[in-house]
Coordinates of C-alpha atoms in Angstrom, one line a residue:
X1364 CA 35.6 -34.9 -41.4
X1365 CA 36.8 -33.4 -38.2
X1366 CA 39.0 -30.6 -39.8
X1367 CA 35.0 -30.3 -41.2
X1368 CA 33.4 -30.2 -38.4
X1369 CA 36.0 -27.8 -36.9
X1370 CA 35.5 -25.2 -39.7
X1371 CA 31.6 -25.6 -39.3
X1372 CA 31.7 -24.8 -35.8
X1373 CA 34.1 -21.9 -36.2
X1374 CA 31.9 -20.4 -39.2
X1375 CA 28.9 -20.6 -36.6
X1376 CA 30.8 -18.8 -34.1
X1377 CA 31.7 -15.9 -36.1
X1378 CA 27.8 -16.2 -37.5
X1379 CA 26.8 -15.8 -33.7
X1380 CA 29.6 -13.1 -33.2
X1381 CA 28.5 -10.8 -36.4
X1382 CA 25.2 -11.7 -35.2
X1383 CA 25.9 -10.1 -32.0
X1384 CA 27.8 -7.4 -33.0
X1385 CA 24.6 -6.2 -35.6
X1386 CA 22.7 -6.3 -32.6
X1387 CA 25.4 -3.9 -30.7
X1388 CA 25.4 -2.0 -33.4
X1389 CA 21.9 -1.3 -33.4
X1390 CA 21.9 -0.9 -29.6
X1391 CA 24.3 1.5 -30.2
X1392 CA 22.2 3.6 -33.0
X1393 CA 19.3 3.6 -30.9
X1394 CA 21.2 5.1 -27.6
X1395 CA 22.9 7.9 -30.0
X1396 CA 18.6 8.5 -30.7
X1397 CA 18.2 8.3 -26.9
X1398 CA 20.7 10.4 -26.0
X1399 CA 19.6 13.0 -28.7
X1400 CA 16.1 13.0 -27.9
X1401 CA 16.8 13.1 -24.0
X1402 CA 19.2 15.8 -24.2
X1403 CA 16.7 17.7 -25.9
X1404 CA 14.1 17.2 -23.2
X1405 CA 16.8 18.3 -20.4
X1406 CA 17.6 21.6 -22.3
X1407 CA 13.7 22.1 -22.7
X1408 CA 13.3 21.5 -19.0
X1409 CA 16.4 23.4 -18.0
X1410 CA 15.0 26.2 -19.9
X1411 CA 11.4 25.9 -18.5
X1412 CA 12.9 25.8 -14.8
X1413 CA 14.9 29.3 -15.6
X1414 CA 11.8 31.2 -17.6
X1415 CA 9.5 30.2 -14.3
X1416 CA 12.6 31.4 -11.8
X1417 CA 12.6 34.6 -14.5
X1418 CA 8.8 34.5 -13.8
X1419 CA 9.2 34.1 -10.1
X1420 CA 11.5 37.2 -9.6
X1421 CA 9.9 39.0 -11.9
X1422 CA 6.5 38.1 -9.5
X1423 CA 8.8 39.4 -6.5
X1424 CA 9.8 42.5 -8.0
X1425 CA 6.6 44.1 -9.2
X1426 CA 5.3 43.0 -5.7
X1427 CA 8.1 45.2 -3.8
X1428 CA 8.3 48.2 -6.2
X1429 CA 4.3 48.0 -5.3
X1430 CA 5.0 48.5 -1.8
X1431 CA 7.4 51.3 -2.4
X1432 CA 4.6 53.3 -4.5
X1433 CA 1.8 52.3 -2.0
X1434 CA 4.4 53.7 1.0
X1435 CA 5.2 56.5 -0.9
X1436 CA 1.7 57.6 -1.9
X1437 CA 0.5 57.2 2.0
X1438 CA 3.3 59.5 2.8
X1439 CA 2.8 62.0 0.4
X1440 CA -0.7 61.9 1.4
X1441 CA -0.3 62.7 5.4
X1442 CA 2.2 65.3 5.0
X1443 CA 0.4 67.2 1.8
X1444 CA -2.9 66.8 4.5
X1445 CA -0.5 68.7 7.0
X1446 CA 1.1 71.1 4.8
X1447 CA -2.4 72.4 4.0
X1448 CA -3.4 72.3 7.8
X1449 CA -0.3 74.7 8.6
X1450 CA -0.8 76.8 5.6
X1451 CA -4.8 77.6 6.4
X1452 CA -3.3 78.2 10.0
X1453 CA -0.8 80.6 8.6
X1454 CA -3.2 82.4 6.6
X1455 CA -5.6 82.9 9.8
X1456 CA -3.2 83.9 11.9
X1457 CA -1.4 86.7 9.7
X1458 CA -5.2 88.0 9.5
X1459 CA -5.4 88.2 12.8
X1460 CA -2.4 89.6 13.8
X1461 CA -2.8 92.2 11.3
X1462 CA -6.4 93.0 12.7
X1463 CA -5.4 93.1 16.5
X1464 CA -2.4 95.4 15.7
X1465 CA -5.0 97.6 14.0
X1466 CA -7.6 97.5 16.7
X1467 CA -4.4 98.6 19.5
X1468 CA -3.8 101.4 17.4
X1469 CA -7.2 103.1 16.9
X1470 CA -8.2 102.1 20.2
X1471 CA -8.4 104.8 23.0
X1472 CA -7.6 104.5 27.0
X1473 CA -11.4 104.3 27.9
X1474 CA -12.4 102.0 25.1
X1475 CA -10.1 99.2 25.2
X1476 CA -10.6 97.8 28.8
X1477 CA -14.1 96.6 26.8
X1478 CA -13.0 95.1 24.1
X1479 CA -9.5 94.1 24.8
X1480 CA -10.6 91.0 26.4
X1481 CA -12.7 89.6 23.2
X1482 CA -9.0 90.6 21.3
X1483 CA -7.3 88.3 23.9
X1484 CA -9.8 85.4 23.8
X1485 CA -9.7 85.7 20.1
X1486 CA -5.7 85.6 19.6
X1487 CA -6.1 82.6 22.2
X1488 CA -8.0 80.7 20.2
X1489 CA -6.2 81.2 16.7
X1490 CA -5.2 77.6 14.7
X1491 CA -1.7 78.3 14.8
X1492 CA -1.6 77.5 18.5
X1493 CA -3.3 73.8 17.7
X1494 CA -1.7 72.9 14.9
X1495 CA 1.3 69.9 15.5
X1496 CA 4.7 71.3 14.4
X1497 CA 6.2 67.7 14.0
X1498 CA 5.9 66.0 10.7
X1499 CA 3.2 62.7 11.3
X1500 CA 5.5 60.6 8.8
X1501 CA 9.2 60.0 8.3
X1502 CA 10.8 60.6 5.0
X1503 CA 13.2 57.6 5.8
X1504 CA 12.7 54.6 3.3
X1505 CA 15.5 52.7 4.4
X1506 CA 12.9 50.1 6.0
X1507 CA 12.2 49.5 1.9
X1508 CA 15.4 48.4 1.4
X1509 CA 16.5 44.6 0.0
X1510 CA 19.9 42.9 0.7
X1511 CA 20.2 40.0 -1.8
X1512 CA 23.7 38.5 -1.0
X1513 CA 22.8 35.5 0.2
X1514 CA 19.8 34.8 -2.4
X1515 CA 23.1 35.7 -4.7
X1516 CA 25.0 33.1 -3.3
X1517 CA 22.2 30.8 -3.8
X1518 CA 21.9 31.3 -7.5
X1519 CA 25.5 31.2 -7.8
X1520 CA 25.4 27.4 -6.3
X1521 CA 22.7 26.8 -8.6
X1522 CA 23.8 23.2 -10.6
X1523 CA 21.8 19.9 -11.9
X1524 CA 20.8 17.9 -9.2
X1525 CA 22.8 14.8 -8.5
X1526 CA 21.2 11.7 -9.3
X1527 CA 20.6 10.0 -5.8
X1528 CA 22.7 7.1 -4.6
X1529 CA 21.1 3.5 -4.5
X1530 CA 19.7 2.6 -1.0
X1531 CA 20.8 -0.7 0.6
X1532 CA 18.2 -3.4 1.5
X1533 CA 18.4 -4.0 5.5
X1534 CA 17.5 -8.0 5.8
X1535 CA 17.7 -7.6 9.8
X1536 CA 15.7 -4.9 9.6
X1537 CA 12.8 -6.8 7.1
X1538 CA 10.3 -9.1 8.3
X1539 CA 8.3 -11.9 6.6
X1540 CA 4.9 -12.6 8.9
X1541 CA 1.5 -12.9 9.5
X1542 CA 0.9 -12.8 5.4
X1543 CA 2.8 -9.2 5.6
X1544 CA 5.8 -8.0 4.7
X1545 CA 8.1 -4.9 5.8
X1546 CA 10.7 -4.0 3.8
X1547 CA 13.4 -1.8 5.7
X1548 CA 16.2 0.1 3.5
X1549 CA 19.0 2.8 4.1
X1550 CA 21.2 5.3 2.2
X1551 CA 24.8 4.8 2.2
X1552 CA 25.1 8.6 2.8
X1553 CA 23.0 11.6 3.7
X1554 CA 21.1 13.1 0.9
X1555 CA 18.3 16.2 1.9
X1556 CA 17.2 16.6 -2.5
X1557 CA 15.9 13.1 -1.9
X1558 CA 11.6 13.6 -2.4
X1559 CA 10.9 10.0 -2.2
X1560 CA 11.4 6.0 -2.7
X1561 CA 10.0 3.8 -5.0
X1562 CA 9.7 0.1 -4.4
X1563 CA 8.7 -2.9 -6.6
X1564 CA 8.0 -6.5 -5.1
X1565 CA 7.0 -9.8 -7.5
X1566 CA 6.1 -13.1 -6.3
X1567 CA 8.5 -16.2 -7.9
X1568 CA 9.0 -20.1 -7.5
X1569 CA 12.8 -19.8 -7.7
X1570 CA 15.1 -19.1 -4.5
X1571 CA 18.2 -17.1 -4.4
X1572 CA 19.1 -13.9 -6.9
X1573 CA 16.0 -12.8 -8.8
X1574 CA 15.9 -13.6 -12.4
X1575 CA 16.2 -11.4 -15.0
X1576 CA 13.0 -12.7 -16.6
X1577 CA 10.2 -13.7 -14.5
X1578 CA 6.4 -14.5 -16.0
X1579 CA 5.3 -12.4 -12.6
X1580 CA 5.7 -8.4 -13.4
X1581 CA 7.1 -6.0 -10.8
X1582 CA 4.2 -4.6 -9.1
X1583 CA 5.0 -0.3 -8.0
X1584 CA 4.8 1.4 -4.9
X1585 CA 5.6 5.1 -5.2
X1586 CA 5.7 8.2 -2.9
X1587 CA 7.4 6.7 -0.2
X1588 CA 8.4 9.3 2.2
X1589 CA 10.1 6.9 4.5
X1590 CA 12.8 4.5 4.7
X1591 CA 10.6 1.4 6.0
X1592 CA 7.6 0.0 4.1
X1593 CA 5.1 -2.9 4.9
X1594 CA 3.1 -4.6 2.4
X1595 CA 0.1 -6.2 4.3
X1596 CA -2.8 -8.7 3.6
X1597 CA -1.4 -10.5 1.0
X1598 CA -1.9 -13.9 -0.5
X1599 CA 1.2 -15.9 -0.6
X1600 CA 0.6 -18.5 -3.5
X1601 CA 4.4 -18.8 -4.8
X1602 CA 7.2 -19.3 -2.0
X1603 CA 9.0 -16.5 -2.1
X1604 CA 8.8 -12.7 -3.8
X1605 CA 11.8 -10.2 -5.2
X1606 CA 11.9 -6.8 -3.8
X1607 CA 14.0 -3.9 -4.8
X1608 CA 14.1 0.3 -4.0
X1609 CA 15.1 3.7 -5.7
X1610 CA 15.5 6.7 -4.7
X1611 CA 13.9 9.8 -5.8
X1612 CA 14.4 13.7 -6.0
X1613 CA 12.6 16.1 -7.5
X1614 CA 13.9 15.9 -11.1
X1615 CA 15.4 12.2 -11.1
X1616 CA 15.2 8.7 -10.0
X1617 CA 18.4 6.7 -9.0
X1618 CA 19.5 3.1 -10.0
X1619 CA 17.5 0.3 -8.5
X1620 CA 19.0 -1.5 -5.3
X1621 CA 20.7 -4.8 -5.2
X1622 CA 17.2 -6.6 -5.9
X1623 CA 16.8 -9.3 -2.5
X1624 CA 14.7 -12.7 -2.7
X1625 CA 12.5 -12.9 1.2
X1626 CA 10.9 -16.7 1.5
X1627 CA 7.0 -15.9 2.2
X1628 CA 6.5 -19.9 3.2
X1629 CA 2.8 -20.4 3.9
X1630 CA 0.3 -23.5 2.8
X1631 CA -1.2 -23.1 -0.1
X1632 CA -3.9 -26.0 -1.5
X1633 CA -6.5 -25.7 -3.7
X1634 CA -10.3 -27.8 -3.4
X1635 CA -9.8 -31.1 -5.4
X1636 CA -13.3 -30.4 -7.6
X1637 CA -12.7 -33.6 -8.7
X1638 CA -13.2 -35.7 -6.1
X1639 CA -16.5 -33.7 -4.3
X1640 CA -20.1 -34.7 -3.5
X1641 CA -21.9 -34.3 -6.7
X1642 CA -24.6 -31.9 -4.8
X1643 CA -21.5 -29.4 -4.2
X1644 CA -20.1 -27.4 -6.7
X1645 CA -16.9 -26.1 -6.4
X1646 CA -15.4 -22.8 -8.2
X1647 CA -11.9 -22.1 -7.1
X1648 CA -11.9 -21.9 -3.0
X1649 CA -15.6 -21.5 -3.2
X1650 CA -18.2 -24.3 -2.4
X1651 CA -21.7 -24.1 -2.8
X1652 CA -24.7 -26.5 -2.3
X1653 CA -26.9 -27.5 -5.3
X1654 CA -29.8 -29.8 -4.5
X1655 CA -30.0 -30.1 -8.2
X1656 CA -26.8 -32.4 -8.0
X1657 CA -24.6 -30.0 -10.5
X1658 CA -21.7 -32.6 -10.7
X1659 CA -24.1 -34.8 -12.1
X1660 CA -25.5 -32.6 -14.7
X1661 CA -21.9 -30.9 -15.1
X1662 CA -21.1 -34.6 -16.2
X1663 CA -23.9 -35.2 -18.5
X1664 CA -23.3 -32.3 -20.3
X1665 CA -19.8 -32.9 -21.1
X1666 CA -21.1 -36.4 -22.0
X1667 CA -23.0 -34.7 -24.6
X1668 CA -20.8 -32.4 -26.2
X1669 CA -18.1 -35.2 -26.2
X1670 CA -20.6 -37.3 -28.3
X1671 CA -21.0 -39.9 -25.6
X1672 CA -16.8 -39.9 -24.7
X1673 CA -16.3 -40.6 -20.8
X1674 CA -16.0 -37.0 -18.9
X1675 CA -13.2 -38.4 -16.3
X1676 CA -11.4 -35.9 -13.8
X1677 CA -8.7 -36.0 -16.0
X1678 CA -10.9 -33.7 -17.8
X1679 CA -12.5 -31.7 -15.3
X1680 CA -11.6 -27.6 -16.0
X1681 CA -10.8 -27.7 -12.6
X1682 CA -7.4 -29.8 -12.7
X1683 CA -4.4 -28.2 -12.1
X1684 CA -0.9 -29.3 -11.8
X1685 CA 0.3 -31.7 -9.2
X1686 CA 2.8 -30.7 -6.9
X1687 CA 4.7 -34.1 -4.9
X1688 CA 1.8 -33.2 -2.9
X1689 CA -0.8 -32.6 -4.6
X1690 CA -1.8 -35.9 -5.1
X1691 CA -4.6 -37.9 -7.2
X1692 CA -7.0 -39.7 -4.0
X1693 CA -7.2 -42.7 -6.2
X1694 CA -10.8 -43.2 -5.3
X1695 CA -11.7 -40.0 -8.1
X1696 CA -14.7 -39.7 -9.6
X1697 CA -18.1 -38.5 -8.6
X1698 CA -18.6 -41.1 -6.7
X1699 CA -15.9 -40.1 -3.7
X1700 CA -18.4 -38.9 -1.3
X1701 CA -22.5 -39.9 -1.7
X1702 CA -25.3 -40.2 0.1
X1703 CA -25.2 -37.4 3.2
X1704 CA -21.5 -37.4 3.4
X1705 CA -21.4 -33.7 1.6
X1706 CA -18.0 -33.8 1.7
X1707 CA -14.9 -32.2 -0.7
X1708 CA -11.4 -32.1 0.5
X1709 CA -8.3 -30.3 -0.2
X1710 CA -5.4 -31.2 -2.7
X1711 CA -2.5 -31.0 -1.0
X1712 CA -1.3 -33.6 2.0
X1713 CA -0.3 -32.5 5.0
X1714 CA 2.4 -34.9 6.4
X1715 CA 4.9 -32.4 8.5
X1716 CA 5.5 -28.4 9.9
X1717 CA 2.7 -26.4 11.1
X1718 CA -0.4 -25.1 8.5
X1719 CA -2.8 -22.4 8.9
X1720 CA -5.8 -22.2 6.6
X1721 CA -9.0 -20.0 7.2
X1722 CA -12.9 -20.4 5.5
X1723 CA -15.9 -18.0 5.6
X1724 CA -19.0 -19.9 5.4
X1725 CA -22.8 -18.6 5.1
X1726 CA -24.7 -17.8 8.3
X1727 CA -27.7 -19.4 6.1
X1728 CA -25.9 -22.7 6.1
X1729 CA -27.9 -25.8 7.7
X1730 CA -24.8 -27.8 8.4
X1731 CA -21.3 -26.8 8.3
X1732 CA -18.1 -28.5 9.0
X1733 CA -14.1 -27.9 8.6
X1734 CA -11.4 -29.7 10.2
X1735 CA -9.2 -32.4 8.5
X1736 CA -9.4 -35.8 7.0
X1737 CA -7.2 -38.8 5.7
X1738 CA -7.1 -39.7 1.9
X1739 CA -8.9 -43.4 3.2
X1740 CA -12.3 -41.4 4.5
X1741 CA -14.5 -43.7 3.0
X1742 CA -17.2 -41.9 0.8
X1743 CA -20.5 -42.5 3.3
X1744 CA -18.8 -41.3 5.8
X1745 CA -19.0 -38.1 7.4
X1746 CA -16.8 -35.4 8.8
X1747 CA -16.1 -36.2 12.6
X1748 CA -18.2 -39.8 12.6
X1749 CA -15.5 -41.5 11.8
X1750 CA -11.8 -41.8 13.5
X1751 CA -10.1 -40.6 10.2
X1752 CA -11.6 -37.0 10.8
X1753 CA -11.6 -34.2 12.8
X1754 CA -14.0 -31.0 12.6
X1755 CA -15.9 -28.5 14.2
X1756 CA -19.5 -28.7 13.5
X1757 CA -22.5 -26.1 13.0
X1758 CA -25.8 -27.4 12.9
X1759 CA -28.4 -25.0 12.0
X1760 CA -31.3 -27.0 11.3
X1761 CA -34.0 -28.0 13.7
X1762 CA -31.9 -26.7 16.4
X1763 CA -28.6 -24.9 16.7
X1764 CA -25.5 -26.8 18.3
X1765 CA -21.6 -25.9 17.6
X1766 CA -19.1 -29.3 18.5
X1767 CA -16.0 -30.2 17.8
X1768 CA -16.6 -34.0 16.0
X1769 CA -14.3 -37.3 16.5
X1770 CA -14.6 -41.0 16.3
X1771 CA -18.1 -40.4 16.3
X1772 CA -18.1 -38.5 19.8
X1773 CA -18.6 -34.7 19.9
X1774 CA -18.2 -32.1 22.7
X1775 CA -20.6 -28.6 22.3
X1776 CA -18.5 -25.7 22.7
X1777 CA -19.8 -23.0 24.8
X1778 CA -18.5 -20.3 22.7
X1779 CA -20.3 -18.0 20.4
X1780 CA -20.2 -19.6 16.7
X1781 CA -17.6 -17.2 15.0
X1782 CA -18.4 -16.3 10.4
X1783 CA -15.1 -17.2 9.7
X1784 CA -13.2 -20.5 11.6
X1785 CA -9.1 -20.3 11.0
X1786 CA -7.5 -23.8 10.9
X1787 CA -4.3 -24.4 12.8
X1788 CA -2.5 -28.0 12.3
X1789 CA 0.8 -29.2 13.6
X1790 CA 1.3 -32.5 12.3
X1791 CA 4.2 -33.8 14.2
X1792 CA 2.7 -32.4 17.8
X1793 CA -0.1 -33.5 17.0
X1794 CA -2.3 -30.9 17.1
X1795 CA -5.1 -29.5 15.5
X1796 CA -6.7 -25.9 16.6
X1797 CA -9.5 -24.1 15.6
X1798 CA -9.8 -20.3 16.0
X1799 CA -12.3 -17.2 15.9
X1800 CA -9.8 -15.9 12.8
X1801 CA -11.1 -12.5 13.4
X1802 CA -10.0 -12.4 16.8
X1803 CA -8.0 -15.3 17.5
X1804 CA -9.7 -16.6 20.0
X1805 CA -9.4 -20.4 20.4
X1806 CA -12.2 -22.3 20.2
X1807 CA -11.1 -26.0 20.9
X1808 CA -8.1 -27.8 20.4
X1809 CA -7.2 -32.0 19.5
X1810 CA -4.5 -33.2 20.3
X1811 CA -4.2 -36.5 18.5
X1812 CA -1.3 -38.8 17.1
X1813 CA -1.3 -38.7 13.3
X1814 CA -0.9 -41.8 11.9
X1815 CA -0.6 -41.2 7.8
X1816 CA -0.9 -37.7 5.9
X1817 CA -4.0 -35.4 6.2
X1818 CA -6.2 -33.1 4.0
X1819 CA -8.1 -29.9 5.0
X1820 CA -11.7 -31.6 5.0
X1821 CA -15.0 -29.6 4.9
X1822 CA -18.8 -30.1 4.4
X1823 CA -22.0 -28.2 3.6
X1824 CA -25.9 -28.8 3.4
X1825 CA -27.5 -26.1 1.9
X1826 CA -25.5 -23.5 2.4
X1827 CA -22.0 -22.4 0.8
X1828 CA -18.2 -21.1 1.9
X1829 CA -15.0 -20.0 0.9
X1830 CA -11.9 -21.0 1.8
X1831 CA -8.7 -18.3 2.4
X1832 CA -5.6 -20.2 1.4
X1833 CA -1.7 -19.2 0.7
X1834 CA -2.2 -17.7 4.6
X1835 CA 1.1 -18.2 6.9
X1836 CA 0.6 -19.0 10.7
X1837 CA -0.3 -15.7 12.8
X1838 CA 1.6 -14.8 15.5
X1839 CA -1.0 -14.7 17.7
X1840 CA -2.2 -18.1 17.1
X1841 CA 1.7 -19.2 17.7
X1842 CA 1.8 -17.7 20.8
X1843 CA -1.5 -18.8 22.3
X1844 CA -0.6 -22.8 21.0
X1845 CA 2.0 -22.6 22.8
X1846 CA 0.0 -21.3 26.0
X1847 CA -2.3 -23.7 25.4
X1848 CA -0.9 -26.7 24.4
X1849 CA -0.3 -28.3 27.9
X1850 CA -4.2 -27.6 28.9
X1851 CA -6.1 -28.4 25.5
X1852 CA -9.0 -30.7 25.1
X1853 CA -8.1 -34.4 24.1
X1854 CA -9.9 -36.8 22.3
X1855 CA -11.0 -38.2 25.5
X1856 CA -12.6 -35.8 26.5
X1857 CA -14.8 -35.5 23.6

């Protein structure tokens, strides 16, 4: 049975290996087609390059034996204009000369003291003593003349352009922050035919080398005149992306770079839909009020098409896949937050680093609220009443007043009320900052001991908002935490 087994396993080896070496062959046939049908292409090319140099010269010559002719008939034109002048003042003077000699013949002693003086004035005033005897043009062309050696020598050099090296990724020079990246590459030598680069980035789940196959495609940048690039405002959803450059002339594109993997860490949660007030109604990061109660109906509905089947959050549309922390609340169900506690929180627990989240809510809204909560918020109770939550709150109804909410106390903030609130939370300081995310102004900070994981927490009365997640920490709101740290506002204070 072994000796068998041995021969079946070396029979499906060589199956494998023929298998393989069909496929070569193929690979093969196809490249010979390739290398047939491309070869054509470059001699069609090659040969529509020449006709339009042929063209060109051909452009270059009629324009310069034009010149010639136009110089030559201007020429020809002044000094026929002159050789008429001279020959009219030839004729007229012969005629006078032959007249005056005439007259100092016939004329007597007494007579000519009259009318030698008209003969005088008359010889005076003859065309031959007017007339230029210096050509107005030069018969000299040389200034017409072409000297083509080095245009020669360029034409000689004439060759296929070499196909440009592969650039080199500079990770000291590339930088991962403030939800942008800039890529920074060089050539290993000096190359002037290169036009410009091309660079292709895609996002992936998987550190280290990128993967041959990926389910993300390579997204193109192309025309890139420089050897520095920065891909800004982007949403960074997976935790890291591949990036790799080419270089291009005018004719040809070089290999790809040695393809690098950058880590674009940010926090990225979605809303848990299934755990919401039922008078909200949540669509991806968007929240919206319905006074019609559209979980309710969403529910009953289901429970109709399911033939009277239990709709549970298990089979909500809106589930997605856990991650270790994206975690069930184990108080699901649409009956998580009721009565005025308009509440919906985020999937994913915060227990350690630093997260930055932003939301954009409508200036319409009666009541807003965003801050953070822990899973055990108890479903009546609302953001900032209680001390599992923290918020800053917007009351548009009756009267307007912006606070920052805690243990039931508030404190109004005497700022103006920003349309869209960034979130800043440091778990292990303690902190939790809210900012103008337009301008990064800070609008109040807690500074509180957390005591067990929290959630990004938000509410809305008839209103809506959407949340901006996958969003890494600005720099700026780094640098004025740190400012601010020692002088923020304390829960005492509220």
């Amino acid at each position: 049975e072994a000796g068998q087994e041995a021969v079946r396993k070396i029979i499906t080896t060589l199956a494998v290996k023929n298998e393989e070496i069909q496929n070569f062959i193929y690979s093969l046939k196809q490249m010979m087609q390739n290398v047939e049908a491309n070869s054509s292409r470059a001699q069609e090319d090659l040969e529509s390059e020449f006709q339009s140099l042929y063209t060109l010269l051909d452009e270059l010559k009629d324009e310069m034996l034009m010149k010639i002719k136009q110089d030559r008939a201007s020429r020809t034109y002044e000094l026929q204009a002159q050789l008429a002048a001279c020959a009219k003042a030839l004729e007229s003077s012969e005629e006078l000369l032959e007249a005056a000699n005439q007259a100092l013949e016939t004329a007597n002693h007494h007579d000519f003291p009259q009318v030698g003086p008209s003969w005088h004035r008359g010889v005076t005033m003859a065309p031959a003593f007017r007339l230029s005897l210096k050509a107005k043009v030069s018969d000299n062309m040389s200034h017409l003349m072409v000297d083509f050696a080095q245009e020669r020598r360029l034409l000689q050099a004439l060759t296929f352009l070499p196909v440009p090296s592969t650039p080199e990724i500079d990770l000291a020079e590339s930088l991962v922050a403030d939800n942008c990246v800039t890529l920074a590459w060089r050539m290993p030598d000096e190359d002037s035919k290169i036009d410009h680069y091309v660079l292709e980035y895609r996002k992936t789940n998987f550190e280290g080398p990128p993967r041959a196959k990926e389910d993300q495609p390579w997204m193109v940048i192309e025309g890139i005149k420089g050897t520095e690039y920065t891909l800004s405002g982007l949403k960074f959803d997976m935790k890291y992306m591949n990036f790799r450059v080419r270089a291009c002339n005018k004719a040809v594109a070089g290999e790809f770079s040695e393809p690098v993997t950058l880590e674009t860490r940010a926090f990225m949660f979605r809303l848990d839909a299934s755990t919401c007030h039922q008078n909200l109604r949540v669509e991806e990061l968007s929240v919206e009020w319905d006074a019609t109660g559209g979980k309710v109906q969403d529910v009953k509905v289901r429970e109709k098409d399911s033939k009277g089947r239990t709709a549970s959050p298990a089979n909500s549309p809106a589930r997605v896949v856990q991650s270790p922390k994206r975690m069930p609340s184990g108080r699901g169900g649409r009956d998580r937050f009721t009565a005025e506690s308009y509440t919906v929180l985020g999937d994913t627990l915060i227990d350690a680093d630093d997260h930055y989240w932003e939301v954009r809510y409508d200036r319409d809204s009666k009541a807003f609220g965003v801050g953070v909560a822990y899973r055990s918020l108890g479903k009546f109770d609302q953001l900032g009443k209680t001390s599992a939550s923290w918020c800053l709150h917007l009351n548009n109804w009756l009267q307007v007043s912006f606070c920052a909410k805690h243990a039931n106390k508030a404190k109004v903030l005497d700022v103006p009320v920003p349309d869209c609130i960034g979130v800043y939370c440091n778990f292990h300081e303690g902190f939790l900052s809210f900012y103008n995310a337009r301008t990064k102004q800070l609008l109040h900070t807690f500074k509180a001991k957390f005591t067990q994981p929290v959630l990004p927490a938000f509410t809305v009365w008839c209103g809506s908002f959407h949340v901006s997640s996958g969003l890494q920490v600005p720099s700026a709101v780094k640098c004025l935490q740190k400012r601010n740290s020692t002088a923020s506002s304390s829960n005492a204070s509220l």
